[in-house]
mmCIF file of C-alpha atoms in Angstrom:
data_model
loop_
_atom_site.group_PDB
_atom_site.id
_atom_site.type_symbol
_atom_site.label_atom_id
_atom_site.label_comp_id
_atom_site.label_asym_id
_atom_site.label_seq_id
_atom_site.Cartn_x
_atom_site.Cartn_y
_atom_site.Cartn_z
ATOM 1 C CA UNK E 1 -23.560 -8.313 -11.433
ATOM 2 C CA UNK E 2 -23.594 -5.832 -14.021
ATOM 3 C CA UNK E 3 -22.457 -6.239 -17.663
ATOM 4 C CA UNK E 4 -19.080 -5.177 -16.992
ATOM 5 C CA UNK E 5 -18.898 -7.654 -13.786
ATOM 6 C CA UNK E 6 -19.089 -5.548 -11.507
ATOM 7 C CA UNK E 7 -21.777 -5.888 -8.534
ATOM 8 C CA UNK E 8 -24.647 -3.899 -9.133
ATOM 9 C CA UNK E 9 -24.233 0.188 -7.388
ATOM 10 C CA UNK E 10 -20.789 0.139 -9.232
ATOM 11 C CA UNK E 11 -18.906 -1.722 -6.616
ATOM 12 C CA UNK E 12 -15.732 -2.606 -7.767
ATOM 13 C CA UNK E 13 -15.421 -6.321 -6.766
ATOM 14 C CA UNK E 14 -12.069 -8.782 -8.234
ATOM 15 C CA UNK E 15 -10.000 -11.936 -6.416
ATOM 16 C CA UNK E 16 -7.312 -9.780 -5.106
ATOM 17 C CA UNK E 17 -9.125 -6.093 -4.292
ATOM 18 C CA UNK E 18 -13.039 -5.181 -3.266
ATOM 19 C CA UNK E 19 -13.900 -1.871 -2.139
ATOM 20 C CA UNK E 20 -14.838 -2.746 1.173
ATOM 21 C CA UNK E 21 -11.455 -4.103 1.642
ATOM 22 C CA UNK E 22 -9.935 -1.138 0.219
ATOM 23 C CA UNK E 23 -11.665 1.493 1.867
ATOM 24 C CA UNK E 24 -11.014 -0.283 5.503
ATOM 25 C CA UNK E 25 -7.058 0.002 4.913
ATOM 26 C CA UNK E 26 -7.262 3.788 3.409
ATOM 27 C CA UNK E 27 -10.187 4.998 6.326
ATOM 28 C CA UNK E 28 -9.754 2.683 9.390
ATOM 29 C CA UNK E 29 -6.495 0.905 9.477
ATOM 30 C CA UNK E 30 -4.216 3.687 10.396
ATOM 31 C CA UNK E 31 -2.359 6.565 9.415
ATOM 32 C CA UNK E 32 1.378 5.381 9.015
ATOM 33 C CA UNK E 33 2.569 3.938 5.859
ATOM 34 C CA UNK E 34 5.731 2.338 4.861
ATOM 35 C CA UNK E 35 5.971 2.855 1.164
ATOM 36 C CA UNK E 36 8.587 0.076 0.123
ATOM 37 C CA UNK E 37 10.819 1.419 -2.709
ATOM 38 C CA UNK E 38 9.860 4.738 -2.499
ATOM 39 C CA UNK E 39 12.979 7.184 -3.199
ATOM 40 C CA UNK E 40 13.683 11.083 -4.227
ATOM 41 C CA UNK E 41 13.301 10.236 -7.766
ATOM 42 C CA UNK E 42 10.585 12.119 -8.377
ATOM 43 C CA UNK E 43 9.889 10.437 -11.594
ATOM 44 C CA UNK E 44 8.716 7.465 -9.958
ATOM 45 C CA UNK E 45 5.404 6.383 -9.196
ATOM 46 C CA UNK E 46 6.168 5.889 -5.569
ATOM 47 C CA UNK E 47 7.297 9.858 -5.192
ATOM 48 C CA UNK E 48 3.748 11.182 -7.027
ATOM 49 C CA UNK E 49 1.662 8.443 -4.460
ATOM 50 C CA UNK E 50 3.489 9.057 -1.555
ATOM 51 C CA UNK E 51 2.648 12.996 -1.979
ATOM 52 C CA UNK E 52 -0.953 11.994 -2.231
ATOM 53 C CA UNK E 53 -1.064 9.684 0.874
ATOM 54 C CA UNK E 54 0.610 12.935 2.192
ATOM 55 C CA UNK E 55 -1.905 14.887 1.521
ATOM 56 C CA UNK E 56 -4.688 12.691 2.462
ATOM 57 C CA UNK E 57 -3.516 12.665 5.634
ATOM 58 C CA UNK E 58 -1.068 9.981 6.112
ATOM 59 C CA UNK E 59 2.309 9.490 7.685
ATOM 60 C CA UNK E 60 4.873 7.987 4.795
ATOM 61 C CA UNK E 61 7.895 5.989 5.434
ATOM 62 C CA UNK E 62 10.359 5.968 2.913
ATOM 63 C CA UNK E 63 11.780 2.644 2.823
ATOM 64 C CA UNK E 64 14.783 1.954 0.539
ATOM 65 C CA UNK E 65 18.084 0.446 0.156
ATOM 66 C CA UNK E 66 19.512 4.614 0.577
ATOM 67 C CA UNK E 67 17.288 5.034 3.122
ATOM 68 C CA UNK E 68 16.888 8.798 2.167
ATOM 69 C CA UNK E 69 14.765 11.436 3.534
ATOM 70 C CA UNK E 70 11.666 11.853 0.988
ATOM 71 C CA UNK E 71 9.274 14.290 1.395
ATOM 72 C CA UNK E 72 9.999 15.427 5.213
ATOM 73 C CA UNK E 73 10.390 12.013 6.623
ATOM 74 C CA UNK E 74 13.583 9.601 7.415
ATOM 75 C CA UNK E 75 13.643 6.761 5.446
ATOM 76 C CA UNK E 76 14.794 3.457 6.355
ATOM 77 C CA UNK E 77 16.620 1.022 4.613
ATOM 78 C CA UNK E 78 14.179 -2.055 5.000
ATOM 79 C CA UNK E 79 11.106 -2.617 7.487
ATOM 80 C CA UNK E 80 12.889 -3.606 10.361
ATOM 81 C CA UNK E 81 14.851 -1.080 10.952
ATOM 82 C CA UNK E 82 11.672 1.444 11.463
ATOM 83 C CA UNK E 83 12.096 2.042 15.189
ATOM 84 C CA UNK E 84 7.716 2.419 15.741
ATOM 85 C CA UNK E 85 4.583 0.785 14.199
ATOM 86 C CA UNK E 86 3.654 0.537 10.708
ATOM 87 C CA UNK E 87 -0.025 -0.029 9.775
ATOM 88 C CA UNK E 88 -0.092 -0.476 5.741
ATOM 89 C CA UNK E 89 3.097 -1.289 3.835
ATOM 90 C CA UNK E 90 2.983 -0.186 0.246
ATOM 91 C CA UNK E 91 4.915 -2.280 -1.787
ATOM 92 C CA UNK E 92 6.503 -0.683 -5.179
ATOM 93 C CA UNK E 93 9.339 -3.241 -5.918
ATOM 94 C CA UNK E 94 8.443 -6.056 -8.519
ATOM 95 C CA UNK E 95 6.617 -8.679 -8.428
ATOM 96 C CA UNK E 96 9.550 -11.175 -7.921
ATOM 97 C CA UNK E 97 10.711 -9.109 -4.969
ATOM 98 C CA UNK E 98 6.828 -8.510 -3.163
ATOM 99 C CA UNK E 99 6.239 -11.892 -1.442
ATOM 100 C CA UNK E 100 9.159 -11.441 0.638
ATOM 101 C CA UNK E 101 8.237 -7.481 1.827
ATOM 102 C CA UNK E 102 4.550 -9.353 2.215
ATOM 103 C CA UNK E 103 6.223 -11.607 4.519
ATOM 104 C CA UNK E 104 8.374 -9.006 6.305
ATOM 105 C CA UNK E 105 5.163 -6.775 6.962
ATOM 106 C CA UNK E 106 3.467 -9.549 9.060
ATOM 107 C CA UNK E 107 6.596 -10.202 10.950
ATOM 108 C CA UNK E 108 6.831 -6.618 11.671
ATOM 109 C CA UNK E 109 2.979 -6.318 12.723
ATOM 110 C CA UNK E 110 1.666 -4.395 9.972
ATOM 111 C CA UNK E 111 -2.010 -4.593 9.937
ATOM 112 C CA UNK E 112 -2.541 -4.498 6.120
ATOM 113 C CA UNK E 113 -0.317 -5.158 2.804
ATOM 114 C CA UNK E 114 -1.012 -3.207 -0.435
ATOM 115 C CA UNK E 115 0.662 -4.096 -3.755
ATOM 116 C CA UNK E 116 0.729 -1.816 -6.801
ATOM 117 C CA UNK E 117 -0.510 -1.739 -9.934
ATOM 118 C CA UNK E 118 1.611 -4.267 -11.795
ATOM 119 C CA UNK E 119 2.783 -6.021 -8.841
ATOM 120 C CA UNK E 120 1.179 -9.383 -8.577
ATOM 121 C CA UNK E 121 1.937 -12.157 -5.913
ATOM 122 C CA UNK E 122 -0.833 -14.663 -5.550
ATOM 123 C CA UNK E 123 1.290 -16.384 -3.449
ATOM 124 C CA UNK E 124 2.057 -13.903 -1.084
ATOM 125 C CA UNK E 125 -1.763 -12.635 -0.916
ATOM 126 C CA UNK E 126 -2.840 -15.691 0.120
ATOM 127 C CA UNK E 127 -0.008 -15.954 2.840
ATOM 128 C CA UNK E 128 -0.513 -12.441 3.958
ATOM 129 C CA UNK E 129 -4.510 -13.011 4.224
ATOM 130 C CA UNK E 130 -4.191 -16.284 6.056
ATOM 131 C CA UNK E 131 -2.121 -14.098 8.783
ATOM 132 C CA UNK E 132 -4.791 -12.272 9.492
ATOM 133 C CA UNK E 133 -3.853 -9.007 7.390
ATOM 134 C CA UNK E 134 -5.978 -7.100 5.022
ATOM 135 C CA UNK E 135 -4.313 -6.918 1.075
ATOM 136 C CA UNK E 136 -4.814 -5.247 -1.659
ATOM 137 C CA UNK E 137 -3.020 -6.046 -5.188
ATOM 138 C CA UNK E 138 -2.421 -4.512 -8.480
ATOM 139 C CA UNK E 139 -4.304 -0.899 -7.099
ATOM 140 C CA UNK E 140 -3.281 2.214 -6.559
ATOM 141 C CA UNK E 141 -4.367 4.480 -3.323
ATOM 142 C CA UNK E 142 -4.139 8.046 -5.389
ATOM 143 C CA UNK E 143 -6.780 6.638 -7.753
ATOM 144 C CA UNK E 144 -8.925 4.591 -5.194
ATOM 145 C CA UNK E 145 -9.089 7.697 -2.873
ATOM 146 C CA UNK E 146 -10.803 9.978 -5.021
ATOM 147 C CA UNK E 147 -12.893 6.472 -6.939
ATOM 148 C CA UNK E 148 -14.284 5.710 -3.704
ATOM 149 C CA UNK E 149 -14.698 9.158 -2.146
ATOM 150 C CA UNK E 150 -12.845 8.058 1.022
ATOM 151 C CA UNK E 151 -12.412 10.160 4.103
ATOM 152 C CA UNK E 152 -8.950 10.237 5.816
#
């Protein structure tokens, strides 16, 4: 480890999101993303991501209580009601609110949970994780992408 904790060849290693981890969901777990709470607000965090997951070459789901049509796609107002498989869920709701989409992902067979910055759920990442499902917390893909040099 380095001074700044980090392991030595500046990999970014914490409890809740190592690069290994994150570079398996963005590269190898699949294209199609639900983004949970993403909406046409385009002042939100979730609209700016969601372009760049676009552009990186993945499939977003708009998932939201309007269940609006953001960015070309039909949105849906929870997980359950998307009618084919999901492989990452991106969770933008709060942290009080995140355990339970956590918990609906597995049930719907995602194969891997990721929590924004700011939304924290040890709970639920240990839950998720013991289901067999990779997690990331309190990151964000449209920085990781271009910190890790991934590949879509």
């Amino acid at each position: 480890m380095n001074a700044d904790g980090n392991a030595d060849g500046g990999s970014t290693v914490d409890a809740y999101a190592d690069d290994a981890t994150i570079r398996r969901i963005l590269e190898d777990t699949g294209d199609t993303w639900a983004v949970v709470g993403l909406s046409n607000n385009s002042s939100r965090a979730a609209y700016g991501v969601a372009e760049v997951l676009q552009r990186f070459g993945k499939r977003v789901v708009p998932v939201h209580p309007k269940a609006e049509t953001v960015h070309g796609e039909q949105g849906y107002a929870s997980l359950a009601d998307i009618p084919f498989p999901v492989d990452v869920v991106d969770v933008f709701v709060n942290s009080e609110l995140a355990g339970a989409v956590a918990d609906e992902a597995v049930a719907v067979g995602a194969k891997a949970v990721w929590f924004q910055l700011g939304v924290l759920d040890p709970d639920a990442y240990g839950r998720t994780r013991a289901q067999g499902l990779d997690m990331v917390m309190d990151r964000c893909p449209a920085i990781e992408i271009p910190r890790l040099g991934t590949r879509a």
